[in-house]
Coordinates of C-alpha atoms and ligand atoms in Angstrom, one line a residue:
X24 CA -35.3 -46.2 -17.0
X25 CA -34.9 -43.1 -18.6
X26 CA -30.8 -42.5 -19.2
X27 CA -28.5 -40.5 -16.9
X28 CA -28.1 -37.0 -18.0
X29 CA -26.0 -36.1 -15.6
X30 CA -22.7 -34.4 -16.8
X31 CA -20.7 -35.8 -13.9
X32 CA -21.8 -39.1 -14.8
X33 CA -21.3 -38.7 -18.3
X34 CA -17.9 -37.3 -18.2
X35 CA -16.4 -39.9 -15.9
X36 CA -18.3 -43.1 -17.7
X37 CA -17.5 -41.2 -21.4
X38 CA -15.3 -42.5 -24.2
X39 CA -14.5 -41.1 -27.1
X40 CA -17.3 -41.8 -29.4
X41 CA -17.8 -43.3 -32.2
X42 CA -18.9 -40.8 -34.6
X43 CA -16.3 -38.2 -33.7
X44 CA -15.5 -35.5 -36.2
X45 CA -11.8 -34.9 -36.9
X46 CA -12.4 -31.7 -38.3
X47 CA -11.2 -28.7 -36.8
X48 CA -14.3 -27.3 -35.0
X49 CA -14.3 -23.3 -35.7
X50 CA -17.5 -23.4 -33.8
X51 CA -16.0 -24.5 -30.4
X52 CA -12.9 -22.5 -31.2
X53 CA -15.0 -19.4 -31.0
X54 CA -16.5 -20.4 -28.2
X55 CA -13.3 -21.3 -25.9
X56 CA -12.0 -17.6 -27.1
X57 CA -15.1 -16.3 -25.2
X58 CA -14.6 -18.2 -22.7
X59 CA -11.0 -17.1 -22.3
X60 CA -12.0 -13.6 -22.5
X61 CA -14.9 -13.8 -20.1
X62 CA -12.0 -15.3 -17.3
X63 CA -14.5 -19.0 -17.2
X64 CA -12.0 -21.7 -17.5
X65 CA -12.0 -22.3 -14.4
X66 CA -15.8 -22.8 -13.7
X67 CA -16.6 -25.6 -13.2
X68 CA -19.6 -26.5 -15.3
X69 CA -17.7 -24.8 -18.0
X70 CA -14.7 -27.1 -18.0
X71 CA -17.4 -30.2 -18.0
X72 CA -18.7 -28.9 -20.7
X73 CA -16.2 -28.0 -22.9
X74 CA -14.2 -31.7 -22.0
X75 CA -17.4 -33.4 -23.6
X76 CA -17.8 -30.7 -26.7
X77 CA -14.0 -31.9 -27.1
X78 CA -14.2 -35.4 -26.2
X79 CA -18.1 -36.6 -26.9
X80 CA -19.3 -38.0 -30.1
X81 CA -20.7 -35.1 -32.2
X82 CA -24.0 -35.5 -30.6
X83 CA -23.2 -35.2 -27.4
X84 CA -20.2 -32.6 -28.2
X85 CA -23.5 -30.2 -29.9
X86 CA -25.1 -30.8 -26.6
X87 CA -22.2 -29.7 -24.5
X88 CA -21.9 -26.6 -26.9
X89 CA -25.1 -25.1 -26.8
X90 CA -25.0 -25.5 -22.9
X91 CA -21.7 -23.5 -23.2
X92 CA -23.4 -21.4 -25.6
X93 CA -26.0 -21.2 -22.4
X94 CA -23.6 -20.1 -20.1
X95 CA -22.0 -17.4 -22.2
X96 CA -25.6 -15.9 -23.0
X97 CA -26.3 -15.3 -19.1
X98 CA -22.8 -13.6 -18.8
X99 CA -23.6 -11.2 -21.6
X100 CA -27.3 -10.7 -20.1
X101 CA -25.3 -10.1 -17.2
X102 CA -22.9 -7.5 -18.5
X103 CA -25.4 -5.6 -19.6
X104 CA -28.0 -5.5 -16.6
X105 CA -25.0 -5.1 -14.4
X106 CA -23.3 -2.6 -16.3
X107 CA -20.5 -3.1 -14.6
X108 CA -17.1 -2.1 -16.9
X109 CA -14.8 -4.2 -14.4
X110 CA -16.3 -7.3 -15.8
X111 CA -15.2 -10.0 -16.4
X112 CA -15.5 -11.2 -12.9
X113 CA -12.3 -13.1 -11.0
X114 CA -12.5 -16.8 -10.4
X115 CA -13.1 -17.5 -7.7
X116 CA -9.7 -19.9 -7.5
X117 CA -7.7 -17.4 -8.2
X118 CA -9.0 -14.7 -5.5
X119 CA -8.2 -17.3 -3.0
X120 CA -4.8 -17.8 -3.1
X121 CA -3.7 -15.7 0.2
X122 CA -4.2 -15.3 4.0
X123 CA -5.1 -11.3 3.8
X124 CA -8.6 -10.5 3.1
X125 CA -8.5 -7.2 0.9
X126 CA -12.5 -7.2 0.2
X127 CA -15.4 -9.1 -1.4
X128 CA -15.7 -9.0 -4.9
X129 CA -19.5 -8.0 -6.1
X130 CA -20.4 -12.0 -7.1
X131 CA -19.3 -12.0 -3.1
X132 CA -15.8 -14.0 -3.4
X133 CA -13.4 -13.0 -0.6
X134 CA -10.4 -11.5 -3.0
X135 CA -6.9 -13.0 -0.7
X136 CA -3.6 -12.0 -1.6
X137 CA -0.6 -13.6 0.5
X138 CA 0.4 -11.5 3.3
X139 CA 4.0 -11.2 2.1
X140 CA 2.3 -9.3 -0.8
X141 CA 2.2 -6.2 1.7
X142 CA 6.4 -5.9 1.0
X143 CA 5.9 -5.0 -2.9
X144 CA 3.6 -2.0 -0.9
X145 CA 0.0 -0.9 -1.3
X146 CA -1.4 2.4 -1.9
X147 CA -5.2 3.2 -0.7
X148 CA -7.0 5.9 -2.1
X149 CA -10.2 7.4 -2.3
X150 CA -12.2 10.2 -1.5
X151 CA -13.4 11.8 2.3
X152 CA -15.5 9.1 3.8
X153 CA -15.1 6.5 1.4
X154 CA -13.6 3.8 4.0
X155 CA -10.2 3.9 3.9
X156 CA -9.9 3.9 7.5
X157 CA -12.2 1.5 8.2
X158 CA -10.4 -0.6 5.3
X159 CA -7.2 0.0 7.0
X160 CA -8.8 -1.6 10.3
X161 CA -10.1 -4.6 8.4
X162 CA -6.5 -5.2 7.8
X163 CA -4.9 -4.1 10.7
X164 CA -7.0 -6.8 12.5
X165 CA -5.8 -9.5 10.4
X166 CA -2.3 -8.7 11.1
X167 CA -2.8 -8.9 14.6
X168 CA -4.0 -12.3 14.6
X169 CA -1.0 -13.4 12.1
X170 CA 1.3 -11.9 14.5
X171 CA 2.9 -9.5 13.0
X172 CA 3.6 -6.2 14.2
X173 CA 2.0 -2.8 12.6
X174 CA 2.9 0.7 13.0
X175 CA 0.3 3.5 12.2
X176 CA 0.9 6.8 11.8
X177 CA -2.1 8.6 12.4
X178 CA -2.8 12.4 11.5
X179 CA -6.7 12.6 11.7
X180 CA -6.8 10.6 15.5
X181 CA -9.2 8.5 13.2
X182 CA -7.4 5.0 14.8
X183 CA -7.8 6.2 18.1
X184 CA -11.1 4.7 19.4
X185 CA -10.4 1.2 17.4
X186 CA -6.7 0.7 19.5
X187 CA -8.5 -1.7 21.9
X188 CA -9.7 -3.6 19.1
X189 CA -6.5 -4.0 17.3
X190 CA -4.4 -4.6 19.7
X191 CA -2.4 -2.1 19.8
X192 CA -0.8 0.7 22.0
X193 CA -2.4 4.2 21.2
X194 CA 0.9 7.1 21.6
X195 CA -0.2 10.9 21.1
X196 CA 3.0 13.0 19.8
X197 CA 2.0 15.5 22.7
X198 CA 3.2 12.7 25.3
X199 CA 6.5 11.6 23.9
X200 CA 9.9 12.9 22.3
X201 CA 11.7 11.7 19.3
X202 CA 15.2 12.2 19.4
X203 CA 18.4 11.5 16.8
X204 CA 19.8 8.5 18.5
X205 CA 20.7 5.7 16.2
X206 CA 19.8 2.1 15.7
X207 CA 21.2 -0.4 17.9
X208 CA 24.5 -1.4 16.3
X209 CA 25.4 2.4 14.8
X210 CA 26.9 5.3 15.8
X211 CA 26.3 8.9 15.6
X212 CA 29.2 9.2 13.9
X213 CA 27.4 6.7 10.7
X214 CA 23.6 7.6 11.2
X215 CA 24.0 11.5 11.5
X216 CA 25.7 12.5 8.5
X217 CA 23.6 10.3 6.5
X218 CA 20.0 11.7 7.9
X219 CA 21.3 15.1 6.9
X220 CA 20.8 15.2 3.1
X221 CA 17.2 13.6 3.5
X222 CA 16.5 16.4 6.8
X223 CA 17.9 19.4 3.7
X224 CA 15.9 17.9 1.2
X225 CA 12.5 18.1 3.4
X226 CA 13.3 22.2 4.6
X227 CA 14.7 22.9 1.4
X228 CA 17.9 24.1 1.5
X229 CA 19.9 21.4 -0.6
X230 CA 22.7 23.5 -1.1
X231 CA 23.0 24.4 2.5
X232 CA 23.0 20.5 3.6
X233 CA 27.5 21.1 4.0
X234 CA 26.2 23.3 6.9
X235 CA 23.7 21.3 8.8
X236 CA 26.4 18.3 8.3
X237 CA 28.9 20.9 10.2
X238 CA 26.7 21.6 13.0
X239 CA 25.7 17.9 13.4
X240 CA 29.4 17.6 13.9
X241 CA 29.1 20.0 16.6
X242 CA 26.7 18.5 18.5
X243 CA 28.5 15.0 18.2
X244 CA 31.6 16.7 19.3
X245 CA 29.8 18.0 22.4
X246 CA 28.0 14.9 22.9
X247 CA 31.6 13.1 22.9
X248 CA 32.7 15.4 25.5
X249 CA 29.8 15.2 28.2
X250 CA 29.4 11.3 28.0
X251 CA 33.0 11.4 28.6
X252 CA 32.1 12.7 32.2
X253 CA 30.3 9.3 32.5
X254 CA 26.6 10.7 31.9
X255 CA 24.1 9.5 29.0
X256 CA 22.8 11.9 26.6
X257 CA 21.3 11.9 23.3
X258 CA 21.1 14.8 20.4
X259 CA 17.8 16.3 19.3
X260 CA 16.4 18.3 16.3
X261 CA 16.9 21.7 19.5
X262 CA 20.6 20.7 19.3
X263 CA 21.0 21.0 15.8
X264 CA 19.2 24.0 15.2
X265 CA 21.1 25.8 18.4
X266 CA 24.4 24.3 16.6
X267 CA 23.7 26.1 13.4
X268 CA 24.9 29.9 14.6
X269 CA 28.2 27.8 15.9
X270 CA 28.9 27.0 12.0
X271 CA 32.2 28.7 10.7
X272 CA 32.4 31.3 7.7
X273 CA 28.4 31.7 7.5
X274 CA 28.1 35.4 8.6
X275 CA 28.6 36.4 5.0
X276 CA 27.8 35.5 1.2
X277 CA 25.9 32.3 0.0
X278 CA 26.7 30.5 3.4
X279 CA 24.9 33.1 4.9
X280 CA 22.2 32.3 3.1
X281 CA 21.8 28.6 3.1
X282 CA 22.5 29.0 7.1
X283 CA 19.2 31.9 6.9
X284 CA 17.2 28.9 4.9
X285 CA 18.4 26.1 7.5
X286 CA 17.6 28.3 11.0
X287 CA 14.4 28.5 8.9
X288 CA 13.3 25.3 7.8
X289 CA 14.7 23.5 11.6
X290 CA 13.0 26.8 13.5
X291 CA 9.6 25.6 11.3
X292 CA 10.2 21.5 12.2
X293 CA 10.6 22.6 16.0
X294 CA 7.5 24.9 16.3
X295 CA 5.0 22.8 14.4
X296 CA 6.0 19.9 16.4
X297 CA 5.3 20.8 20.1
X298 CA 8.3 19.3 22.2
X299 CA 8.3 16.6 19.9
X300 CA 11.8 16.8 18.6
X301 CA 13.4 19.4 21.4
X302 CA 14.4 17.1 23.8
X303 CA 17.0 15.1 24.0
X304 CA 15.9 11.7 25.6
X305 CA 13.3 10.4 23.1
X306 CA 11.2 7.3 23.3
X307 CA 12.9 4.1 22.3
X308 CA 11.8 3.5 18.6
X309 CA 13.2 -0.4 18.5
X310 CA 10.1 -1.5 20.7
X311 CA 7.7 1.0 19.3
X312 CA 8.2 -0.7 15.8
X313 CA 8.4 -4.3 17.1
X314 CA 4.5 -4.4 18.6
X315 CA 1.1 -2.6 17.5
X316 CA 1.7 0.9 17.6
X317 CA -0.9 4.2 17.1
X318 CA 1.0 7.0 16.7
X319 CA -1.6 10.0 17.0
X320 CA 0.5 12.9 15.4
X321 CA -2.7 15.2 14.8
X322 CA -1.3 18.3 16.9
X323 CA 2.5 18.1 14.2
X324 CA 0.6 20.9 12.5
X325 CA 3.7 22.5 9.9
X326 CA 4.1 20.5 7.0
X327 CA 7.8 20.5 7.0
X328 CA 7.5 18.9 10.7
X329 CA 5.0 16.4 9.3
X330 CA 7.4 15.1 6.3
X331 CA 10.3 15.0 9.4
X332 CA 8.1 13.2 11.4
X333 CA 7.3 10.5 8.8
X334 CA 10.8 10.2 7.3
X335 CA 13.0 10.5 10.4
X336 CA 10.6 6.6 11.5
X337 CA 11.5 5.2 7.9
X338 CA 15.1 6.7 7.7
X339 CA 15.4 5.0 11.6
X340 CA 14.0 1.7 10.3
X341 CA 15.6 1.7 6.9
X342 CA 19.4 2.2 8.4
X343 CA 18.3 -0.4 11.4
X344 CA 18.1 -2.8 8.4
X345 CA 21.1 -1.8 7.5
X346 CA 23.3 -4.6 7.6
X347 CA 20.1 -7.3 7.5
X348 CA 20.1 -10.0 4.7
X349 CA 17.1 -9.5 1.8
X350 CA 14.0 -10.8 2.9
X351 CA 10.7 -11.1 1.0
X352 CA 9.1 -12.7 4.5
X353 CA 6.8 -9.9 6.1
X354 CA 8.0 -8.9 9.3
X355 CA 6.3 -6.0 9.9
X356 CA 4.0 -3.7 8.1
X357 CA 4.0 0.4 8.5
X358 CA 0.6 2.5 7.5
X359 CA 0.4 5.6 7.0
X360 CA -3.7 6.8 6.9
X361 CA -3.6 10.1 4.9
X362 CA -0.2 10.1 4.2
X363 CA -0.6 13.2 1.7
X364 CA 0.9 14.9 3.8
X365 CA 3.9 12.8 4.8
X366 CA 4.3 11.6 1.4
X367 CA 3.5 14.3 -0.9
X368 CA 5.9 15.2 -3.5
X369 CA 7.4 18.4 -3.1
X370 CA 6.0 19.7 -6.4
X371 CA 6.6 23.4 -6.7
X372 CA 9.9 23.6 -4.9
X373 CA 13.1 24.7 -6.7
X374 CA 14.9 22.0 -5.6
X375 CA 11.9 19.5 -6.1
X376 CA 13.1 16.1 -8.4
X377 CA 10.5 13.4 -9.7
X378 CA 11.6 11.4 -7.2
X379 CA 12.8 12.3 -3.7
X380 CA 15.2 10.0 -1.6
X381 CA 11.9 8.6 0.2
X382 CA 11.9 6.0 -2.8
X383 CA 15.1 4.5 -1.6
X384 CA 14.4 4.3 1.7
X385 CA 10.8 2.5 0.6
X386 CA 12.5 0.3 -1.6
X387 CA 15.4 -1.2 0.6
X388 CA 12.8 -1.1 3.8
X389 CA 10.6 -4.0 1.4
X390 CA 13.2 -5.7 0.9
X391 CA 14.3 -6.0 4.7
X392 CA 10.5 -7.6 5.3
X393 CA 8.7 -4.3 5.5
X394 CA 5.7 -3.9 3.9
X395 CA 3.9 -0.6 3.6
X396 CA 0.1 1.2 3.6
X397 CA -0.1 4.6 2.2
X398 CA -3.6 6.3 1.8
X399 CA -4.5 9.3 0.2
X400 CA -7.2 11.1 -1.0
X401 CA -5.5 12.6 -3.7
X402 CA -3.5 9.9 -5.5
X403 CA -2.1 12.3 -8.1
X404 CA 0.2 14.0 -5.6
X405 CA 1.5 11.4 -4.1
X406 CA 5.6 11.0 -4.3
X407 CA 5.7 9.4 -8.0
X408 CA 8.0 7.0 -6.6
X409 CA 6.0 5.6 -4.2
X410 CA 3.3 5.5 -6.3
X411 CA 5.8 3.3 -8.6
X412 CA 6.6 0.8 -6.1
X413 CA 3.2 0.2 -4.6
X414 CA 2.3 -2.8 -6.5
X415 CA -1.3 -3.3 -4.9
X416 CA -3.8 -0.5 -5.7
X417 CA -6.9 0.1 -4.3
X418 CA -9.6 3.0 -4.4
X419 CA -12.5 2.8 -2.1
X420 CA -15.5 5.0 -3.3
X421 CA -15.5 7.7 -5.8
X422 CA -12.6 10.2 -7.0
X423 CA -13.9 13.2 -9.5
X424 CA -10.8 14.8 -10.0
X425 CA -9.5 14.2 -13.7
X426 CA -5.5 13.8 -12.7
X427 CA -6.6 11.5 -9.8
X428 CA -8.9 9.0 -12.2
X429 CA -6.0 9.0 -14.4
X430 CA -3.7 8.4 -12.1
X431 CA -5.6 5.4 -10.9
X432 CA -6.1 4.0 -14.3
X433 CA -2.2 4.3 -14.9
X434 CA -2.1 2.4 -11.9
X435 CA -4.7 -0.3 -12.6
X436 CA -4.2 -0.2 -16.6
X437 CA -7.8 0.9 -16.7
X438 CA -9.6 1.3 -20.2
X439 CA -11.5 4.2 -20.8
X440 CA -15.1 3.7 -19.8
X441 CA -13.2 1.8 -16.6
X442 CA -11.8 5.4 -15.6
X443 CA -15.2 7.0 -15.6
X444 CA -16.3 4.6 -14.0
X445 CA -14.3 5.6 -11.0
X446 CA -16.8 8.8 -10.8
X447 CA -19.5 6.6 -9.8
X448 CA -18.4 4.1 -7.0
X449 CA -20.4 4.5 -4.0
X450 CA -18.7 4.9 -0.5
X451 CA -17.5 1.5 0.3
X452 CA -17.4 0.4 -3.1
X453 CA -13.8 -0.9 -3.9
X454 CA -11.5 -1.6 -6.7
X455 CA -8.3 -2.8 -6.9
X456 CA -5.6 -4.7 -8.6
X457 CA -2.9 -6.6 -7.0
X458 CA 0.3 -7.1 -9.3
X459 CA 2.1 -10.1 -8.9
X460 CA -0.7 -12.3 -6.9
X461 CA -2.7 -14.8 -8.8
X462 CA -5.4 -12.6 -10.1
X463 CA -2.9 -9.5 -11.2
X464 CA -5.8 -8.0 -12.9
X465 CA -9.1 -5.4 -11.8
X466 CA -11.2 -6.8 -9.3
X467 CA -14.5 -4.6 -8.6
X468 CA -16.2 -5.0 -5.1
X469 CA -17.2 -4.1 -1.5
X470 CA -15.2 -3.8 1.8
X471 CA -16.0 -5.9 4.1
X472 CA -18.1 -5.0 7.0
X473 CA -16.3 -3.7 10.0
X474 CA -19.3 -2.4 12.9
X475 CA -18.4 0.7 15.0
X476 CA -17.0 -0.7 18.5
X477 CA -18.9 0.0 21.7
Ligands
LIG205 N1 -16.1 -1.3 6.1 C1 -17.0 -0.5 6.8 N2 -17.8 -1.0 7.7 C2 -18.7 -0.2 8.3 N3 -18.8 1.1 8.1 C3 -18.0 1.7 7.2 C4 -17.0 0.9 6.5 N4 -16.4 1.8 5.7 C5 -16.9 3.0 5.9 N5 -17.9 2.9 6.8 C6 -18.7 4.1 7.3 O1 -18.2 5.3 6.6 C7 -17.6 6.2 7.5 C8 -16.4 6.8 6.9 O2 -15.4 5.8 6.7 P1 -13.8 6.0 6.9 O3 -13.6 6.9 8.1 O4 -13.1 4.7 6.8 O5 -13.6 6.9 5.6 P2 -12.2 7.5 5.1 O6 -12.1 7.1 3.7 O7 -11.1 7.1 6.0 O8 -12.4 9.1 5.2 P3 -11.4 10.2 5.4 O9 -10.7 10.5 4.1 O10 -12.2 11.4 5.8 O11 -10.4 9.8 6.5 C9 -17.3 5.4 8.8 O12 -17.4 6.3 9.9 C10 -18.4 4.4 8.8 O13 -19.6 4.9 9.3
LIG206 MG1 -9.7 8.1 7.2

């Protein structure tokens, strides 16, 4: 009978052999370093072989090489009828290690990432059409059957059709108010004075922010003195702005000014906003954020009410966390599709800094269990710090723009020929790089499929 070549067989029946070499073998040196760099340890042929070009007599260890030798050749051929710059691929091993599906790479391995990844923040990006909504759904799904609750803000009414399929209650902005009232457990007394720095920041008027904390005083004054008379009531963006001509000493000079700039920037939140923020008993945020949530905010046309809209549900969640212990555990997770808009950094404004107070607010909301989806199509303008503290990236089809590609390859550590490669993805074609997971390097792929529902 002829013998077994079988590797399995071999390795597990081999000894050491007798004609081993003690030499230092350059040749198999050179090839684990290819190995290495082609990411093929952990194949599993690969690791036979290279335990018998170790272990085997020198026959058998020349044998094992040249199979090796084999296997690197078809990677190379590979490389180049593939073309593809993202190469090396992922093991497969190492895309596995999560629950959360983020898509297939192009060999077809699911790429996983553990949910609680979602706290260090993701940020999807990528150009009109390219599937970041329906990559957001893909995701959205999954949560829903792990249980834990999302909240999407949604400007385009892009969600609205898939709400059914998610789970989730589907709120327009037309049908409900927002009010100031605080988290359970604070008063307006603690919550008002601090919203009013990040409310100045998004009109504008930094300098004026002494005012709109004096007319926030007003209205919790008045407040005080009608629930006195036993009634509920709550304060609202209105009261504010209708509290601003009560202000003292701002008919003249600078104060004058700042109060012009504030009666501005609140008159601008209120219009844009329908009745949105005008009235004074608002829906009750606690249950919205504790089950599936679409909030449809296409009509919140003015940008300044947009940005309110967006950090008036963070502020609210971040100070509800207030007094919470750290938690990398995901409890929740918030999305915001085309969050340009929300998130944009206020490049151009006098007052603008690199950073605006949103990056706090992200950064203490992760570490209350809060993990966060922002997608844009224009990464480059995105609030840098935001951009800093989303530690998964992903770009879904092709960006053009020169300060978006960079942007990405800051992001992803791209080389050069990787950042023109972003040019060419096709719609649906994905890549992405998940810092701190098990494969914290480029993986190039496709989303997965997700059907249009009936
Ligand atoms: N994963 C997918 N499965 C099936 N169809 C898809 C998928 N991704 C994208 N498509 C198709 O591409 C279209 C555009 O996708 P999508 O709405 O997700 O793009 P987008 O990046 O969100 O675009 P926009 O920036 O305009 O919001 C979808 O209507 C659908 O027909
Ligand atoms: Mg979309």
């Amino acid at each position: 009978m002829a013998k077994n070549k079988d590797p399995v067989n071999f390795l597990f029946n081999h000894k050491p052999g007798r004609f081993k070499s003690l030499e230092p073998d350059e040749e198999l040196l050179k090839l684990e370093e290819e190995i290495k760099r082609r990411e093929l340890m952990l194949d599993h042929d690969v690791r036979q072989w290279m335990s018998i070009a170790k272990l085997g007599n020198d026959k058998n260890s020349l044998w094992a090489k040249q199979q090796i030798q084999l296997i690197l050749e078809t990677d190379r051929i590979e490389d180049m009828t593939t073309g593809d710059v993202f190469r090396p691929l992922a093991p497969e091993q190492l895309l596995s290690q999560g629950d959360l599906l983020l898509f297939n790479q192009v060999d077809g391995s699911p790429w996983k990432i553990p949910l609680d990844a979602l706290t260090r923040g993701v940020l999807l990006t990528g150009p009109q059409g390219g599937g970041k909504t329906r990559f957001l759904i893909s995701i959205c799904k999954q949560l829903d059957n792990a249980d834990i609750p999302f909240f999407i803000l949604d400007p385009k009414l892009g969600l609205k059709q898939w709400a059914n399929y998610l789970n989730a209650t589907y709120i327009d902005v037309d049908d409900i108010s927002i009010d100031l009232s605080p988290p359970p457990g604070l008063t307006y007394e603690q919550f008002l004075p601090a919203l009013m720095p990040q409310l100045g920041e998004i009109i504008g008027v930094i300098f004026g922010i002494e005012l709109l904390q004096e007319a926030a005083q007003i209205c919790i004054g008045q407040r005080n003195e009608y629930i006195k008379t036993g009634k509920q009531t709550e304060i609202s963006v209105k009261d504010l702005y209708d509290a601003i001509p009560f202000v003292r000493n701002a008919s003249s000079g600078r104060r004058a000014g700042y109060k012009d700039g504030l009666m501005t920037g609140l008159s601008r939140i209120l219009s844009g906003s329908g009745n949105l923020f005008s009235c004074r008993k608002g829906v009750d945020l606690a249950t919205l954020f504790n089950s599936n949530v679409i909030l449809g905010c296409r009509s919140v046309v003015d940008d300044f009410a947009i940005k309110f809209l967006g950090l008036f549900m963070l502020f609210w969640l971040y100070e509800s966390g207030r007094y919470s212990l750290p938690s990398n555990k995901l409890r929740r997770v918030l999305v915001f599709d085309d969050a340009s808009r929300f998130l944009a950094n206020s490049a151009g404004s006098e007052f603008s800094t690199k950073t605006s107070s949103l990056t706090n607010i992200f950064s203490c909301l992760r570490s209350s269990g809060n993990g966060f989806i922002t997608t844009t199509q224009v990464p480059h303008l995105a609030d840098p710090g935001i951009v800093a503290l989303s530690h998964t990236t992903i770009c879904v089809g092709g960006l053009h723009y020169e300060k978006d590609t960079k942007t990405i390859a800051q992001m992803m550590g791209l080389n050069k020929d990787q950042r023109v490669a972003i040019n060419h993805l096709a719609n649906r074609e994905a890549i992405g790089i998940s810092a701190g997971t098990a494969w914290p390097k480029v993986v190039h792929g496709h989303t997965v499929d997700v059907p249009e529902v009936k």
